[in-house]
Structures are given as C-alpha cells and as structure tokens.
Short mmCIF file of C-alpha atoms in Angstrom, two decimals:
data_model
loop_
_atom_site.label_atom_id
_atom_site.label_comp_id
_atom_site.label_asym_id
_atom_site.label_seq_id
_atom_site.Cartn_x
_atom_site.Cartn_y
_atom_site.Cartn_z
CA MET A 288 100.83 -55.62 -36.45
CA CYS A 289 98.63 -54.58 -39.38
CA GLY A 290 95.09 -56.17 -39.46
CA LYS A 291 93.29 -53.84 -41.77
CA TYR A 292 94.29 -51.63 -45.00
CA ILE A 293 92.65 -50.13 -47.98
CA LEU A 294 92.59 -50.89 -51.67
CA ALA A 295 93.08 -48.60 -54.35
CA GLN A 296 90.88 -48.96 -57.69
CA ALA A 297 92.36 -52.27 -59.40
CA ALA A 298 93.30 -50.18 -62.59
CA SER A 299 95.35 -47.64 -60.54
CA ALA A 300 96.92 -50.50 -58.72
CA GLU A 301 97.85 -52.16 -62.02
CA ARG A 302 99.65 -48.96 -63.21
CA ALA A 303 101.22 -48.21 -60.02
CA MET A 304 102.70 -51.98 -59.73
CA GLY A 305 103.50 -52.21 -63.06
CA ILE A 306 101.62 -55.14 -63.71
CA ARG A 307 102.24 -57.06 -67.11
CA ARG A 308 100.56 -60.47 -66.66
CA GLY A 309 96.81 -60.97 -65.34
CA HIS A 310 94.39 -58.41 -64.15
CA TRP A 311 92.64 -57.58 -60.95
CA GLY A 312 88.78 -57.54 -60.68
CA TYR A 313 88.32 -56.71 -57.00
CA PRO A 314 85.91 -53.76 -55.77
CA ARG A 315 87.47 -50.79 -53.88
CA SER A 316 87.70 -51.28 -50.24
CA PHE A 317 88.17 -49.33 -47.16
CA ARG A 318 88.35 -52.17 -44.70
CA VAL A 319 90.20 -55.30 -46.10
CA LEU A 320 90.38 -57.74 -43.27
CA PRO A 321 92.13 -60.77 -42.50
CA THR A 322 91.10 -64.21 -44.35
CA GLU A 323 89.63 -62.09 -47.22
CA GLN A 324 90.93 -62.75 -50.85
CA VAL A 325 93.43 -59.85 -51.32
CA PRO A 326 95.67 -58.60 -54.45
CA VAL A 327 99.13 -59.48 -54.45
CA VAL A 328 101.99 -59.17 -56.89
CA VAL A 329 104.11 -62.16 -57.93
CA GLN A 330 106.72 -62.66 -60.60
CA THR A 331 106.36 -65.16 -63.29
CA ALA A 332 108.81 -65.61 -66.17
CA GLY A 333 110.45 -62.22 -65.02
CA GLU A 334 107.29 -60.11 -65.11
CA ARG A 335 104.98 -58.63 -62.38
CA GLU A 336 101.83 -60.59 -62.44
CA ALA A 337 98.70 -59.95 -60.49
CA ALA A 338 97.30 -62.72 -58.26
CA GLN A 339 94.73 -62.91 -55.41
CA MET A 340 95.28 -65.01 -52.32
CA ARG A 341 93.88 -65.64 -48.88
CA TRP A 342 95.23 -63.34 -46.18
CA GLY A 343 96.47 -65.13 -43.45
CA LEU A 344 99.33 -67.74 -44.56
CA VAL A 345 98.21 -71.41 -44.22
CA PRO A 346 101.39 -73.58 -44.17
CA TRP A 347 101.65 -76.46 -46.64
CA TRP A 348 102.01 -79.06 -43.88
CA THR A 349 98.45 -78.09 -42.48
CA HIS A 350 96.82 -79.49 -45.74
CA GLY A 351 94.71 -76.43 -46.23
CA VAL A 352 93.62 -76.13 -42.76
CA PRO A 353 94.29 -72.71 -41.44
CA LEU A 354 96.15 -72.36 -38.10
CA LYS A 355 94.32 -71.42 -34.99
CA ALA A 356 97.24 -68.86 -34.41
CA SER A 357 97.22 -65.82 -36.57
CA THR A 358 99.29 -65.63 -39.53
CA ILE A 359 98.37 -62.45 -41.16
CA ASN A 360 101.71 -60.91 -40.18
CA ALA A 361 105.20 -62.18 -40.45
CA THR A 362 107.98 -60.36 -38.07
CA VAL A 363 111.38 -60.10 -40.11
CA GLU A 364 112.93 -61.09 -36.96
CA ARG A 365 111.67 -64.72 -37.48
CA LEU A 366 111.57 -65.34 -41.12
CA ASP A 367 114.25 -67.79 -40.82
CA SER A 368 112.97 -69.65 -37.67
CA ALA A 369 108.99 -69.63 -37.52
CA PRO A 370 107.74 -72.77 -38.70
CA SER A 371 105.03 -71.05 -40.82
CA TYR A 372 107.36 -68.69 -42.65
CA ARG A 373 110.81 -70.45 -42.93
CA GLU A 374 109.75 -72.68 -45.90
CA PRO A 375 108.31 -69.79 -48.04
CA TRP A 376 111.37 -67.57 -46.92
CA ARG A 377 113.97 -70.32 -47.96
CA ARG A 378 112.06 -71.14 -51.06
CA GLY A 379 111.77 -67.38 -52.26
CA GLN A 380 108.13 -67.42 -52.43
CA ARG A 381 108.02 -63.61 -52.06
CA CYS A 382 105.10 -61.37 -53.05
CA ILE A 383 103.96 -57.88 -52.64
CA PHE A 384 100.70 -56.52 -50.83
CA VAL A 385 98.99 -53.60 -52.67
CA MET A 386 97.71 -50.75 -50.47
CA GLY A 387 96.43 -47.16 -50.52
CA GLY A 388 96.82 -46.87 -46.79
CA PHE A 389 96.37 -49.02 -43.35
CA TYR A 390 94.96 -48.83 -40.05
CA GLU A 391 96.86 -49.05 -36.58
CA PRO A 392 95.57 -48.72 -33.06
CA HIS A 393 96.70 -46.42 -30.45
CA VAL A 394 96.03 -47.52 -26.79
CA ASN A 395 95.09 -44.50 -24.50
CA GLU A 396 96.17 -44.13 -20.83
CA ASP A 397 92.65 -45.20 -19.85
CA GLY A 398 93.09 -48.57 -21.68
CA SER A 399 90.69 -47.44 -24.46
CA ARG A 400 91.68 -47.79 -28.06
CA ASP A 401 91.69 -45.34 -31.05
CA GLN A 402 92.04 -46.19 -34.57
CA PHE A 403 94.65 -44.21 -36.96
CA PHE A 404 94.62 -44.33 -40.66
CA VAL A 405 98.35 -44.31 -42.11
CA ARG A 406 99.17 -43.26 -45.79
CA LEU A 407 102.13 -42.49 -47.87
CA THR A 408 102.66 -38.81 -48.94
CA ASP A 409 104.85 -39.76 -51.96
CA ARG A 410 102.72 -42.41 -53.34
CA GLU A 411 98.91 -42.97 -53.56
CA VAL A 412 99.45 -46.63 -53.96
CA PHE A 413 102.24 -48.65 -52.34
CA GLY A 414 103.70 -52.21 -52.04
CA VAL A 415 104.46 -54.12 -48.73
CA ALA A 416 106.47 -56.98 -48.57
CA GLY A 417 105.14 -60.49 -48.10
CA LEU A 418 105.39 -64.15 -48.70
CA TRP A 419 103.03 -66.69 -50.09
CA GLU A 420 102.35 -70.45 -49.71
CA ARG A 421 100.29 -73.25 -51.44
CA SER A 422 98.65 -75.92 -49.34
CA ARG A 423 97.13 -79.00 -50.71
CA ARG A 424 93.72 -79.82 -49.19
CA ALA A 425 92.53 -83.52 -48.30
CA ASP A 426 90.45 -83.47 -51.63
CA GLY A 427 93.33 -82.51 -53.84
CA SER A 428 92.61 -78.84 -54.32
CA TYR A 429 95.05 -75.92 -53.33
CA LEU A 430 94.62 -73.22 -51.00
CA THR A 431 97.19 -70.10 -51.73
CA SER A 432 97.59 -67.64 -49.21
CA CYS A 433 99.80 -64.90 -47.95
CA THR A 434 101.35 -62.95 -45.08
CA LEU A 435 102.79 -59.46 -44.91
CA ILE A 436 106.14 -58.72 -43.25
CA THR A 437 106.34 -56.34 -40.28
CA VAL A 438 109.40 -54.43 -38.99
CA PRO A 439 110.35 -52.09 -35.95
CA ALA A 440 108.16 -48.91 -36.37
CA ASN A 441 109.65 -45.58 -37.16
CA GLN A 442 109.19 -42.61 -35.19
CA LEU A 443 105.57 -41.72 -36.43
CA LEU A 444 104.19 -45.49 -36.26
CA THR A 445 105.91 -45.83 -32.80
CA ALA A 446 103.82 -42.76 -31.53
CA VAL A 447 100.70 -44.22 -33.17
CA HIS A 448 101.35 -48.14 -32.62
CA ASN A 449 102.46 -47.45 -28.95
CA GLN A 450 101.53 -50.55 -27.59
CA LYS A 451 103.40 -52.85 -29.88
CA PRO A 452 105.64 -50.50 -32.06
CA ARG A 453 105.66 -52.32 -35.54
CA MET A 454 104.89 -51.26 -39.12
CA PRO A 455 104.51 -53.10 -42.53
CA ALA A 456 107.54 -53.56 -44.41
CA ILE A 457 106.83 -50.89 -46.97
CA LEU A 458 108.96 -51.14 -50.38
CA GLY A 459 110.41 -48.31 -52.42
CA GLU A 460 109.08 -48.57 -56.15
CA SER A 461 112.73 -49.50 -57.11
CA ALA A 462 112.86 -52.28 -54.78
CA TYR A 463 109.99 -54.16 -56.22
CA ASP A 464 111.65 -56.52 -58.59
CA SER A 465 114.94 -57.14 -55.93
CA TRP A 466 112.02 -58.15 -53.59
CA LEU A 467 110.33 -60.40 -55.88
CA SER A 468 113.26 -62.24 -57.30
CA GLY A 469 116.39 -60.93 -55.71
CA PRO A 470 118.88 -63.09 -53.67
CA PRO A 471 117.88 -63.58 -50.20
CA GLN A 472 120.42 -61.16 -48.74
CA ARG A 473 119.52 -58.38 -50.96
CA ALA A 474 115.95 -59.01 -50.31
CA ARG A 475 116.42 -59.13 -46.34
CA GLU A 476 118.23 -55.65 -46.86
CA LEU A 477 114.85 -54.29 -48.13
CA LEU A 478 113.16 -54.95 -45.10
CA ARG A 479 113.51 -51.78 -42.75
CA PRO A 480 111.30 -49.00 -41.57
CA TYR A 481 109.94 -46.52 -44.25
CA PRO A 482 110.95 -42.90 -43.66
CA ASP A 483 108.55 -41.29 -41.09
CA GLU A 484 108.74 -37.74 -43.07
CA SER A 485 106.96 -39.53 -46.04
CA MET A 486 103.95 -40.59 -44.27
CA ARG A 487 100.79 -39.12 -42.55
CA ALA A 488 98.63 -40.44 -39.77
CA TRP A 489 95.31 -39.26 -38.36
CA LYS A 490 92.71 -40.47 -36.00
CA VAL A 491 89.49 -42.02 -37.50
CA SER A 492 86.19 -43.32 -36.15
CA ARG A 493 86.07 -46.40 -34.40
CA ARG A 494 83.43 -47.54 -36.99
CA VAL A 495 86.16 -49.14 -38.87
CA ASN A 496 86.17 -51.76 -36.13
CA ASN A 497 82.60 -52.79 -37.06
CA PRO A 498 82.18 -55.02 -40.46
CA GLN A 499 78.49 -54.58 -40.18
CA LEU A 500 78.91 -50.60 -41.10
CA PRO A 501 79.32 -49.70 -44.59
CA ASN A 502 82.79 -50.08 -46.32
CA ASP A 503 83.12 -46.47 -47.91
CA GLU A 504 85.47 -43.61 -47.60
CA ARG A 505 83.97 -42.36 -44.42
CA LEU A 506 86.18 -44.97 -42.72
CA ILE A 507 89.19 -42.80 -43.38
CA GLU A 508 87.89 -39.30 -42.75
CA PRO A 509 89.86 -37.46 -39.90
CA LEU A 510 88.07 -37.04 -36.59
#
C-alpha cells in the first residue's frame, strides 16, 4: 500500500497536470499522511480542475463518519466488489492524486522495517489514479474524500515493498483525460504497473515515520 508521499510546489503541479479550472494553495510537503486534505484533479465541463479532498474515502452511506478500516488505498481487483469503492467506480467518480514521489516500507530478515523513497525518472510531478466520494453529514454539510488505487508491483517495487508487493496506479501523461472521463473499460485498462525502468528507489531515514519531526527535504535524502 502507499501510506505516505510528497507534494511538489502547487504552481509546478498545476502546470504538470494541465489545470484549467481552480487553483491549489497547499504548502509543499515531504510527508503527506492519511486523513489530510490532499490535492487531486477532477474533470468539470471537460476541463481539468484543481480540488482538495480528505485522503481516506468516506462512503456516502456512513453519513460523513470515517470507517474504522483503512480506505486510503483501493485495490484494482476489488473496485467492482468492495462496498466502499464499487459505487464511486460505477458512477465514474474518478480523480488523480498529484505526487512528486512516495514512500514504501521494506521488511528486513530480522523483522525491522526500512523506508524507501520512490520517484519517476521521466517526470518530476506525476498522477496516480483514484476515486472520490461525497458523504452527507448529519448536520447537512458534505465531506468529500478520496482513495488512491493500487495495482500489483513491478519488479522494482516487488523488491522494495517485499512484504506486500503493491504499487500506486501511476498514469501516463497521455492517459489523464481517459482516466477522468473515459468509458469504464478504457479506464480499467490504464490500471497497470508502471515500467520499473522509469523509476528509482533509495533507502531513507526512518525519521519519515515520526510526524513530530520537521517536514522538509531531508526526509528524502538517501542513506
């Protein structure tokens, strides 16, 4: 699963994602965590729009109350069947997470865990396929939330994320519009492992696990 990632500067992200409606105003982050408001791309009136949503999908039928189970990642194999994801998938409520890189754990022989940082070699900012949902609270207000989709890991991520070989469903730049508004069959075809020759990974300090420590670029420095 993908539980932490980094954000590029908002202006760079808007250019990379071809935003035509709205703007992002978030600070740059080297440790984005679940339940935070995160930047995503949606499509409105045929144009890519900047939005921010809670990371961790809250189904419409919970009336704005987050589930106890984690909903930050949705596996591609269960989009049609999982109660939390099948309705957003059926309704075509697709979005794109905006990343500059992400972290994955590696389990050592002694059971300890090291953190690895993963980024693309062909793009500084990239998009990951996701779903979004809107749930109405008891007071009448709405909570908009999202989940990113994971697929089986490529060779590189299998070596890194060795306990559970999964990876985010990274989209090619030419696939953004098809993911946001294309027919379901075409959208599903886009959910596949990204080529490992276009990715790099290196071990970083375990300090990335401590949210009390500074959220700065030292978190992605190679050990």
